[in-house]
Amino acid sequence: MIDQATGMKSGERYRVENVERAHQFPGFFQDGKYYLGPELLTAVGWIEGTRFIYDSVDAEGEPVFPNREAGTVEGLTLTLVDGTALEISRIEASETIAPVDDQTTSGKERESPREGYPSRGPLRGKVVVITGASSGIGRAAAHAFACKGARLVLAARDEEALFEVLDECTDCGTDAIAITTDVTHNDQVQALAAQAAAFGHGRIDIWINNAGVGAVGNFEETPLEAHEQVIQTDLMGYLRGAFVALPLFKAQGSGILINTLSLGSWVAQPYAAAYSASKFGLRGLTEALRGELTAFPEIHVCDIYPAVMDTPGFRDGGNYTGHALTPPGPVYDPELVAKAMVACAISPRAHTTVGATARLAHLASYLVPGLPLLSGWLTRRGINRSPKAETSSGNLFEPPSGRRSIDGGWRKSKDKTPVLIGAAALGVIVGLAITHSPRRG
């Protein structure tokens, strides 16, 4: 029987067509309820008469739609509260079981793929989740995977920037959705996994933990809540990602978890204690997970260790030093990290360093006694020589203002002053020289 108001037939499934803002509704309607996916049959929305009540929350945990009313459904049209009209169409039975890669039979394949979009390749059609996708390394990774034909689930706190990245990725001709997510909230990471699985017809192939923040300053002069936020994002955020991804990987028998670490995972970063605690903790987390996954040879945990990258992180992060912060040289292109992630997705490897400085830091962490002391001296010296600046919590508790981008513009800067979170990068070179000098008996 067809509902005369909504136009939907009992027992049939209906989806919102992929037109304006449809990425907000990746699931399906059936019998007056809205579900995220066939494997996740817990309704998150309802049709009451013609009113569509959608239980969706933003990064702060607040309802996206006033009174949870997303709009009205009449005559197979979803009209949102802002007036946007979205078409609704019935899902054919054959489409509900079609594999992700077999889209030509479902009519979902683009008739003329755009230039640069691969028709074949090892990542073609793979479902890839990227956290921290709104800027820096995450944004570069989104571009890299999009142009390899992967289907992307983009996550970050900054909704506006996230949808900019979504547009950039779909310009490559691939499919993508954007899901506003704060990785410090359990429910939002769980919702991200649920919507990603629905987008992937029950499957996620690659999960990239990349969201990160930082706070620089004397340990006791940096507010405790700032330390906590760094650890909640940089360590617990990764743990939450692994916690929701691994059960899916085990159920499907394969999957790749990629974690963005740092040269700071080997060399402690004085004046960024919470950052160091997070990055050192991630090494332990990933090693422990590998130990638990020995019975699953097709599930991989890959660590990426970048050197100092030219991202907006130094500009946007928390700064409690009273001085301006700039990264040290050499500063590398974030796209190098994105390429390393793609390489791991194609041929997984446990550890990948990006940039010669990262490799030096790894070596020096084993060879140079007292390296953190040297790093602390260099960092303190660099900070004190830098111009005065106001203290700021930066992007710790909310997305930064201003234009988001991949690059931070540091490679174009003429300022060579080594002010940094990771002053250890400079200490590595000095430390290696020390190890080769004669030692007293």
GROMACS .gro file of C-alpha atoms in nm:
model
  441
    1MET     CA    1   0.000   0.000   0.000
    2ILE     CA    2   0.133   0.343  -0.095
    3ASP     CA    3   0.121   0.621   0.163
    4GLN     CA    4  -0.070   0.895  -0.017
    5ALA     CA    5   0.116   1.172   0.166
    6THR     CA    6   0.479   1.057   0.135
    7GLY     CA    7   0.445   0.851  -0.182
    8MET     CA    8   0.632   0.558  -0.024
    9LYS     CA    9   0.514   0.199  -0.048
   10SER     CA   10   0.508  -0.034   0.252
   11GLY     CA   11   0.805  -0.273   0.267
   12GLU     CA   12   1.013  -0.076   0.012
   13ARG     CA   13   1.334   0.114   0.078
   14TYR     CA   14   1.390   0.471  -0.042
   15ARG     CA   15   1.698   0.690  -0.056
   16VAL     CA   16   1.768   1.060  -0.089
   17GLU     CA   17   1.915   1.124  -0.432
   18ASN     CA   18   2.274   1.251  -0.454
   19VAL     CA   19   2.187   1.612  -0.516
   20GLU     CA   20   2.228   1.926  -0.308
   21ARG     CA   21   2.304   1.836   0.058
   22ALA     CA   22   2.215   1.469   0.005
   23HIS     CA   23   2.543   1.368   0.169
   24GLN     CA   24   2.370   1.444   0.500
   25PHE     CA   25   2.136   1.148   0.445
   26PRO     CA   26   2.339   0.839   0.345
   27GLY     CA   27   2.083   0.588   0.478
   28PHE     CA   28   1.735   0.484   0.367
   29PHE     CA   29   1.366   0.515   0.455
   30GLN     CA   30   1.150   0.209   0.512
   31ASP     CA   31   0.801   0.188   0.659
   32GLY     CA   32   0.811   0.538   0.804
   33LYS     CA   33   1.154   0.501   0.965
   34TYR     CA   34   1.502   0.614   0.861
   35TYR     CA   35   1.804   0.384   0.898
   36LEU     CA   36   2.176   0.440   0.842
   37GLY     CA   37   2.229   0.099   0.682
   38PRO     CA   38   2.088  -0.251   0.636
   39GLU     CA   39   2.337  -0.396   0.885
   40LEU     CA   40   2.253  -0.125   1.141
   41LEU     CA   41   1.878  -0.163   1.177
   42THR     CA   42   1.830   0.088   1.455
   43ALA     CA   43   1.616   0.375   1.338
   44VAL     CA   44   1.769   0.722   1.372
   45GLY     CA   45   1.474   0.903   1.217
   46TRP     CA   46   1.097   0.880   1.181
   47ILE     CA   47   0.822   1.016   0.959
   48GLU     CA   48   0.530   1.142   1.165
   49GLY     CA   49   0.255   1.226   0.918
   50THR     CA   50   0.472   1.418   0.674
   51ARG     CA   51   0.722   1.551   0.931
   52PHE     CA   52   1.070   1.393   0.913
   53ILE     CA   53   1.226   1.372   1.260
   54TYR     CA   54   1.600   1.305   1.223
   55ASP     CA   55   1.810   1.241   1.535
   56SER     CA   56   2.131   1.400   1.404
   57VAL     CA   57   2.377   1.597   1.618
   58ASP     CA   58   2.660   1.835   1.540
   59ALA     CA   59   3.018   1.840   1.672
   60GLU     CA   60   2.898   1.983   2.004
   61GLY     CA   61   2.638   1.710   2.050
   62GLU     CA   62   2.350   1.948   1.976
   63PRO     CA   63   2.067   1.864   1.731
   64VAL     CA   64   2.143   1.972   1.374
   65PHE     CA   65   1.777   2.051   1.310
   66PRO     CA   66   1.550   2.257   1.538
   67ASN     CA   67   1.337   2.027   1.755
   68ARG     CA   68   1.500   1.742   1.555
   69GLU     CA   69   1.264   1.816   1.267
   70ALA     CA   70   1.464   1.793   0.945
   71GLY     CA   71   1.175   1.879   0.716
   72THR     CA   72   0.873   1.724   0.549
   73VAL     CA   73   0.830   1.431   0.310
   74GLU     CA   74   0.556   1.467   0.052
   75GLY     CA   75   0.523   1.302  -0.287
   76LEU     CA   76   0.874   1.149  -0.277
   77THR     CA   77   1.031   1.487  -0.203
   78LEU     CA   78   1.216   1.573   0.117
   79THR     CA   79   1.189   1.948   0.179
   80LEU     CA   80   1.434   2.053   0.449
   81VAL     CA   81   1.354   2.320   0.704
   82ASP     CA   82   1.569   2.566   0.510
   83GLY     CA   83   1.364   2.508   0.196
   84THR     CA   84   1.606   2.279   0.013
   85ALA     CA   85   1.414   2.017  -0.187
   86LEU     CA   86   1.570   1.670  -0.221
   87GLU     CA   87   1.427   1.399  -0.443
   88ILE     CA   88   1.357   1.054  -0.298
   89SER     CA   89   1.369   0.739  -0.510
   90ARG     CA   90   1.294   0.371  -0.449
   91ILE     CA   91   1.594   0.140  -0.406
   92GLU     CA   92   1.571  -0.158  -0.638
   93ALA     CA   93   1.619  -0.496  -0.471
   94SER     CA   94   1.928  -0.567  -0.685
   95GLU     CA   95   2.091  -0.245  -0.568
   96THR     CA   96   2.074  -0.330  -0.198
   97ILE     CA   97   2.307  -0.629  -0.243
   98ALA     CA   98   2.534  -0.496  -0.517
   99PRO     CA   99   2.901  -0.490  -0.417
  100VAL     CA  100   3.074  -0.155  -0.389
  101ASP     CA  101   3.292  -0.208  -0.694
  102ASP     CA  102   3.007  -0.334  -0.915
  103GLN     CA  103   2.835  -0.003  -0.970
  104THR     CA  104   2.787  -0.031  -1.346
  105THR     CA  105   2.492  -0.267  -1.300
  106SER     CA  106   2.320  -0.037  -1.053
  107GLY     CA  107   2.335   0.264  -1.277
  108LYS     CA  108   2.539   0.460  -1.022
  109GLU     CA  109   2.859   0.471  -1.231
  110ARG     CA  110   2.935   0.808  -1.385
  111GLU     CA  111   2.878   0.793  -1.760
  112SER     CA  112   3.192   0.992  -1.834
  113PRO     CA  113   3.450   0.985  -1.551
  114ARG     CA  114   3.636   1.310  -1.518
  115GLU     CA  115   3.995   1.341  -1.624
  116GLY     CA  116   4.234   1.185  -1.374
  117TYR     CA  117   3.976   0.947  -1.225
  118PRO     CA  118   4.107   0.591  -1.261
  119SER     CA  119   3.877   0.325  -1.402
  120ARG     CA  120   4.099   0.061  -1.243
  121GLY     CA  121   4.354   0.032  -0.966
  122PRO     CA  122   4.401  -0.127  -0.623
  123LEU     CA  123   4.210   0.153  -0.444
  124ARG     CA  124   3.926   0.182  -0.695
  125GLY     CA  125   3.601   0.172  -0.496
  126LYS     CA  126   3.768   0.116  -0.158
  127VAL     CA  127   3.593   0.289   0.131
  128VAL     CA  128   3.838   0.514   0.316
  129VAL     CA  129   3.760   0.706   0.636
  130ILE     CA  130   3.985   1.007   0.709
  131THR     CA  131   3.962   1.201   1.035
  132GLY     CA  132   4.104   1.553   1.051
  133ALA     CA  133   4.026   1.591   0.681
  134SER     CA  134   3.956   1.966   0.685
  135SER     CA  135   4.318   2.086   0.658
  136GLY     CA  136   4.684   1.988   0.656
  137ILE     CA  137   4.781   1.625   0.613
  138GLY     CA  138   4.420   1.505   0.628
  139ARG     CA  139   4.314   1.732   0.343
  140ALA     CA  140   4.614   1.625   0.135
  141ALA     CA  141   4.526   1.260   0.204
  142ALA     CA  142   4.167   1.320   0.094
  143HIS     CA  143   4.288   1.455  -0.241
  144ALA     CA  144   4.536   1.171  -0.287
  145PHE     CA  145   4.284   0.894  -0.219
  146ALA     CA  146   4.011   1.066  -0.422
  147CYS     CA  147   4.229   1.074  -0.732
  148LYS     CA  148   4.301   0.703  -0.686
  149GLY     CA  149   3.931   0.628  -0.715
  150ALA     CA  150   3.864   0.556  -0.347
  151ARG     CA  151   3.521   0.629  -0.199
  152LEU     CA  152   3.576   0.875   0.085
  153VAL     CA  153   3.421   0.940   0.423
  154LEU     CA  154   3.562   1.275   0.537
  155ALA     CA  155   3.548   1.369   0.905
  156ALA     CA  156   3.644   1.683   1.099
  157ARG     CA  157   3.493   1.939   1.337
  158ASP     CA  158   3.485   2.226   1.087
  159GLU     CA  159   3.172   2.162   0.880
  160GLU     CA  160   3.229   2.446   0.633
  161ALA     CA  161   3.588   2.345   0.559
  162LEU     CA  162   3.486   1.980   0.542
  163PHE     CA  163   3.235   2.046   0.266
  164GLU     CA  164   3.499   2.244   0.078
  165VAL     CA  165   3.716   1.931   0.082
  166LEU     CA  166   3.415   1.725  -0.022
  167ASP     CA  167   3.374   1.943  -0.332
  168GLU     CA  168   3.745   1.920  -0.410
  169CYS     CA  169   3.736   1.540  -0.389
  170THR     CA  170   3.422   1.493  -0.595
  171ASP     CA  171   3.585   1.709  -0.862
  172CYS     CA  172   3.814   1.408  -0.912
  173GLY     CA  173   3.503   1.212  -1.007
  174THR     CA  174   3.486   0.995  -0.696
  175ASP     CA  175   3.208   0.943  -0.443
  176ALA     CA  176   3.245   1.104  -0.100
  177ILE     CA  177   3.046   1.208   0.203
  178ALA     CA  178   3.132   1.454   0.479
  179ILE     CA  179   3.042   1.384   0.841
  180THR     CA  180   3.105   1.651   1.103
  181THR     CA  181   3.288   1.468   1.383
  182ASP     CA  182   3.473   1.556   1.701
  183VAL     CA  183   3.693   1.259   1.786
  184THR     CA  184   3.691   1.351   2.156
  185HIS     CA  185   3.329   1.230   2.174
  186ASN     CA  186   3.257   0.857   2.180
  187ASP     CA  187   2.910   0.890   2.029
  188GLN     CA  188   3.031   1.099   1.737
  189VAL     CA  189   3.306   0.849   1.645
  190GLN     CA  190   3.054   0.565   1.671
  191ALA     CA  191   2.813   0.758   1.448
  192LEU     CA  192   3.097   0.819   1.201
  193ALA     CA  193   3.163   0.444   1.179
  194ALA     CA  194   2.794   0.368   1.138
  195GLN     CA  195   2.745   0.619   0.857
  196ALA     CA  196   3.071   0.512   0.690
  197ALA     CA  197   2.959   0.148   0.697
  198ALA     CA  198   2.623   0.245   0.549
  199PHE     CA  199   2.801   0.441   0.276
  200GLY     CA  200   3.017   0.134   0.208
  201HIS     CA  201   2.721  -0.107   0.205
  202GLY     CA  202   2.842  -0.255   0.532
  203ARG     CA  203   3.214  -0.233   0.457
  204ILE     CA  204   3.505  -0.003   0.548
  205ASP     CA  205   3.839  -0.089   0.390
  206ILE     CA  206   4.075   0.173   0.533
  207TRP     CA  207   4.047   0.389   0.844
  208ILE     CA  208   4.295   0.677   0.881
  209ASN     CA  209   4.334   0.827   1.229
  210ASN     CA  210   4.473   1.171   1.158
  211ALA     CA  211   4.287   1.437   1.361
  212GLY     CA  212   4.527   1.618   1.590
  213VAL     CA  213   4.586   1.932   1.796
  214GLY     CA  214   4.878   2.068   1.994
  215ALA     CA  215   4.954   2.301   2.283
  216VAL     CA  216   5.295   2.463   2.338
  217GLY     CA  217   5.406   2.617   2.665
  218ASN     CA  218   5.568   2.554   3.002
  219PHE     CA  219   5.402   2.248   3.150
  220GLU     CA  220   5.259   2.418   3.460
  221GLU     CA  221   5.166   2.737   3.272
  222THR     CA  222   4.958   2.546   3.018
  223PRO     CA  223   4.603   2.497   3.153
  224LEU     CA  224   4.521   2.144   3.260
  225GLU     CA  225   4.219   2.140   3.032
  226ALA     CA  226   4.451   2.216   2.739
  227HIS     CA  227   4.670   1.916   2.826
  228GLU     CA  228   4.359   1.702   2.857
  229GLN     CA  229   4.221   1.816   2.522
  230VAL     CA  230   4.545   1.728   2.344
  231ILE     CA  231   4.544   1.378   2.491
  232GLN     CA  232   4.171   1.335   2.423
  233THR     CA  233   4.228   1.422   2.057
  234ASP     CA  234   4.574   1.286   1.977
  235LEU     CA  235   4.564   0.964   2.179
  236MET     CA  236   4.207   0.883   2.283
  237GLY     CA  237   4.074   0.998   1.945
  238TYR     CA  238   4.292   0.736   1.777
  239LEU     CA  239   4.187   0.473   2.028
  240ARG     CA  240   3.822   0.553   1.959
  241GLY     CA  241   3.884   0.521   1.587
  242ALA     CA  242   4.052   0.183   1.630
  243PHE     CA  243   3.776   0.071   1.866
  244VAL     CA  244   3.502   0.121   1.605
  245ALA     CA  245   3.707   0.016   1.300
  246LEU     CA  246   3.858  -0.312   1.417
  247PRO     CA  247   3.529  -0.497   1.481
  248LEU     CA  248   3.425  -0.415   1.124
  249PHE     CA  249   3.762  -0.529   0.992
  250LYS     CA  250   3.733  -0.857   1.182
  251ALA     CA  251   3.379  -0.917   1.058
  252GLN     CA  252   3.485  -0.868   0.697
  253GLY     CA  253   3.821  -1.043   0.740
  254SER     CA  254   4.040  -0.754   0.626
  255GLY     CA  255   4.114  -0.387   0.674
  256ILE     CA  256   4.392  -0.133   0.716
  257LEU     CA  257   4.424   0.105   1.011
  258ILE     CA  258   4.663   0.394   0.937
  259ASN     CA  259   4.778   0.618   1.224
  260THR     CA  260   4.954   0.952   1.182
  261LEU     CA  261   5.223   0.970   1.449
  262SER     CA  262   5.526   1.202   1.449
  263LEU     CA  263   5.901   1.221   1.489
  264GLY     CA  264   5.787   1.326   1.837
  265SER     CA  265   5.690   0.964   1.893
  266TRP     CA  266   6.062   0.890   1.935
  267VAL     CA  267   6.202   1.219   2.066
  268ALA     CA  268   6.027   1.387   2.359
  269GLN     CA  269   5.903   1.738   2.290
  270PRO     CA  270   5.975   1.969   2.585
  271TYR     CA  271   5.715   2.247   2.616
  272ALA     CA  272   5.461   2.016   2.449
  273ALA     CA  273   5.428   1.754   2.722
  274ALA     CA  274   5.075   1.638   2.641
  275TYR     CA  275   5.165   1.608   2.273
  276SER     CA  276   5.466   1.393   2.366
  277ALA     CA  277   5.255   1.180   2.598
  278SER     CA  278   5.004   1.123   2.318
  279LYS     CA  279   5.257   1.038   2.050
  280PHE     CA  280   5.461   0.808   2.274
  281GLY     CA  281   5.132   0.647   2.383
  282LEU     CA  282   5.031   0.584   2.023
  283ARG     CA  283   5.341   0.373   1.970
  284GLY     CA  284   5.233   0.152   2.258
  285LEU     CA  285   4.874   0.141   2.133
  286THR     CA  286   4.967   0.032   1.783
  287GLU     CA  287   5.217  -0.229   1.899
  288ALA     CA  288   4.958  -0.374   2.138
  289LEU     CA  289   4.698  -0.389   1.862
  290ARG     CA  290   4.939  -0.569   1.630
  291GLY     CA  291   4.997  -0.825   1.903
  292GLU     CA  292   4.624  -0.889   1.928
  293LEU     CA  293   4.575  -0.917   1.552
  294THR     CA  294   4.815  -1.203   1.483
  295ALA     CA  295   4.518  -1.429   1.407
  296PHE     CA  296   4.399  -1.182   1.138
  297PRO     CA  297   4.675  -1.168   0.873
  298GLU     CA  298   4.467  -0.948   0.643
  299ILE     CA  299   4.418  -0.675   0.905
  300HIS     CA  300   4.707  -0.430   0.922
  301VAL     CA  301   4.805  -0.146   1.154
  302CYS     CA  302   5.033   0.105   0.980
  303ASP     CA  303   5.219   0.390   1.152
  304ILE     CA  304   5.326   0.701   0.959
  305TYR     CA  305   5.603   0.910   1.119
  306PRO     CA  306   5.623   1.252   0.947
  307ALA     CA  307   5.897   1.506   1.005
  308VAL     CA  308   5.791   1.871   1.049
  309MET     CA  309   5.528   1.940   0.785
  310ASP     CA  310   5.414   2.264   0.626
  311THR     CA  311   5.060   2.259   0.767
  312PRO     CA  312   4.849   2.519   0.949
  313GLY     CA  313   4.913   2.334   1.278
  314PHE     CA  314   5.173   2.573   1.417
  315ARG     CA  315   4.951   2.871   1.339
  316ASP     CA  316   4.628   2.716   1.467
  317GLY     CA  317   4.746   2.526   1.776
  318GLY     CA  318   4.732   2.631   2.139
  319ASN     CA  319   5.013   2.871   2.229
  320TYR     CA  320   5.086   2.947   2.595
  321THR     CA  321   5.446   3.058   2.550
  322GLY     CA  322   5.386   3.433   2.516
  323HIS     CA  323   5.588   3.421   2.191
  324ALA     CA  324   5.513   3.361   1.825
  325LEU     CA  325   5.568   3.007   1.703
  326THR     CA  326   5.717   2.903   1.372
  327PRO     CA  327   5.834   2.557   1.269
  328PRO     CA  328   6.203   2.480   1.215
  329GLY     CA  329   6.360   2.385   0.888
  330PRO     CA  330   6.353   2.165   0.705
  331VAL     CA  331   5.977   2.184   0.659
  332TYR     CA  332   5.827   1.925   0.426
  333ASP     CA  333   5.530   1.912   0.189
  334PRO     CA  334   5.224   1.745   0.352
  335GLU     CA  335   5.153   1.571   0.022
  336LEU     CA  336   5.452   1.347   0.095
  337VAL     CA  337   5.262   1.208   0.393
  338ALA     CA  338   4.950   1.162   0.180
  339LYS     CA  339   5.153   0.961  -0.071
  340ALA     CA  340   5.290   0.747   0.212
  341MET     CA  341   4.935   0.677   0.329
  342VAL     CA  342   4.829   0.574  -0.020
  343ALA     CA  343   5.135   0.347  -0.041
  344CYS     CA  344   5.040   0.182   0.290
  345ALA     CA  345   4.683   0.135   0.172
  346ILE     CA  346   4.810  -0.046  -0.138
  347SER     CA  347   5.095  -0.238   0.027
  348PRO     CA  348   5.069  -0.221   0.408
  349ARG     CA  349   5.383  -0.184   0.617
  350ALA     CA  350   5.409  -0.139   0.992
  351HIS     CA  351   5.633   0.170   1.001
  352THR     CA  352   5.690   0.448   0.747
  353THR     CA  353   5.896   0.762   0.806
  354VAL     CA  354   5.845   1.069   0.590
  355GLY     CA  355   6.131   1.315   0.563
  356ALA     CA  356   6.501   1.270   0.641
  357THR     CA  357   6.462   1.454   0.972
  358ALA     CA  358   6.221   1.188   1.096
  359ARG     CA  359   6.468   0.915   1.011
  360LEU     CA  360   6.743   1.105   1.193
  361ALA     CA  361   6.519   1.150   1.495
  362HIS     CA  362   6.449   0.779   1.506
  363LEU     CA  363   6.819   0.696   1.494
  364ALA     CA  364   6.915   0.962   1.746
  365SER     CA  365   6.653   0.840   1.994
  366TYR     CA  366   6.860   0.523   2.030
  367LEU     CA  367   7.209   0.668   1.996
  368VAL     CA  368   7.206   1.001   2.181
  369PRO     CA  369   7.190   0.995   2.562
  370GLY     CA  370   7.016   1.298   2.710
  371LEU     CA  371   6.858   1.400   2.380
  372PRO     CA  372   6.546   1.544   2.553
  373LEU     CA  373   6.774   1.776   2.757
  374LEU     CA  374   6.934   1.904   2.440
  375SER     CA  375   6.595   1.937   2.276
  376GLY     CA  376   6.465   2.134   2.574
  377TRP     CA  377   6.757   2.376   2.563
  378LEU     CA  378   6.710   2.437   2.190
  379THR     CA  379   6.335   2.483   2.226
  380ARG     CA  380   6.368   2.726   2.516
  381ARG     CA  381   6.630   2.926   2.328
  382GLY     CA  382   6.416   2.944   2.016
  383ILE     CA  383   6.102   3.048   2.203
  384ASN     CA  384   6.279   3.323   2.399
  385ARG     CA  385   6.426   3.470   2.080
  386SER     CA  386   6.089   3.482   1.906
  387PRO     CA  387   5.867   3.796   1.900
  388LYS     CA  388   5.611   3.842   2.174
  389ALA     CA  389   5.259   3.715   2.109
  390GLU     CA  390   4.931   3.675   2.295
  391THR     CA  391   4.855   3.340   2.453
  392SER     CA  392   4.574   3.150   2.285
  393SER     CA  393   4.395   2.818   2.308
  394GLY     CA  394   4.391   2.812   1.928
  395ASN     CA  395   4.201   2.520   1.780
  396LEU     CA  396   4.202   2.309   2.096
  397PHE     CA  397   3.834   2.349   2.178
  398GLU     CA  398   3.682   2.471   1.852
  399PRO     CA  399   3.784   2.491   1.486
  400PRO     CA  400   4.007   2.787   1.400
  401SER     CA  401   3.880   3.087   1.211
  402GLY     CA  402   4.007   3.181   0.869
  403ARG     CA  403   4.066   2.986   0.552
  404ARG     CA  404   4.157   2.620   0.588
  405SER     CA  405   4.418   2.468   0.361
  406ILE     CA  406   4.674   2.193   0.319
  407ASP     CA  407   4.978   2.419   0.348
  408GLY     CA  408   5.065   2.649   0.634
  409GLY     CA  409   5.280   2.873   0.415
  410TRP     CA  410   5.591   2.810   0.622
  411ARG     CA  411   5.807   2.702   0.330
  412LYS     CA  412   5.764   3.049   0.183
  413SER     CA  413   5.861   3.224   0.504
  414LYS     CA  414   6.192   3.411   0.527
  415ASP     CA  415   6.201   3.373   0.902
  416LYS     CA  416   6.460   3.108   0.984
  417THR     CA  417   6.428   3.134   1.363
  418PRO     CA  418   6.396   2.780   1.501
  419VAL     CA  419   6.090   2.823   1.722
  420LEU     CA  420   5.897   2.498   1.743
  421ILE     CA  421   5.716   2.229   1.926
  422GLY     CA  422   5.964   1.982   1.779
  423ALA     CA  423   6.296   2.151   1.841
  424ALA     CA  424   6.432   1.798   1.874
  425ALA     CA  425   6.463   1.792   1.496
  426LEU     CA  426   6.756   2.031   1.525
  427GLY     CA  427   6.884   1.849   1.829
  428VAL     CA  428   6.910   1.531   1.625
  429ILE     CA  429   7.187   1.671   1.408
  430VAL     CA  430   7.383   1.803   1.705
  431GLY     CA  431   7.321   1.481   1.895
  432LEU     CA  432   7.456   1.266   1.617
  433ALA     CA  433   7.772   1.475   1.616
  434ILE     CA  434   7.804   1.414   1.991
  435THR     CA  435   7.779   1.040   1.946
  436HIS     CA  436   8.070   1.048   1.704
  437SER     CA  437   8.292   1.259   1.927
  438PRO     CA  438   8.548   1.096   2.165
  439ARG     CA  439   8.396   0.999   2.500
  440ARG     CA  440   8.574   1.035   2.827
  441GLY     CA  441   8.655   0.712   3.010
   0.00000   0.00000   0.00000
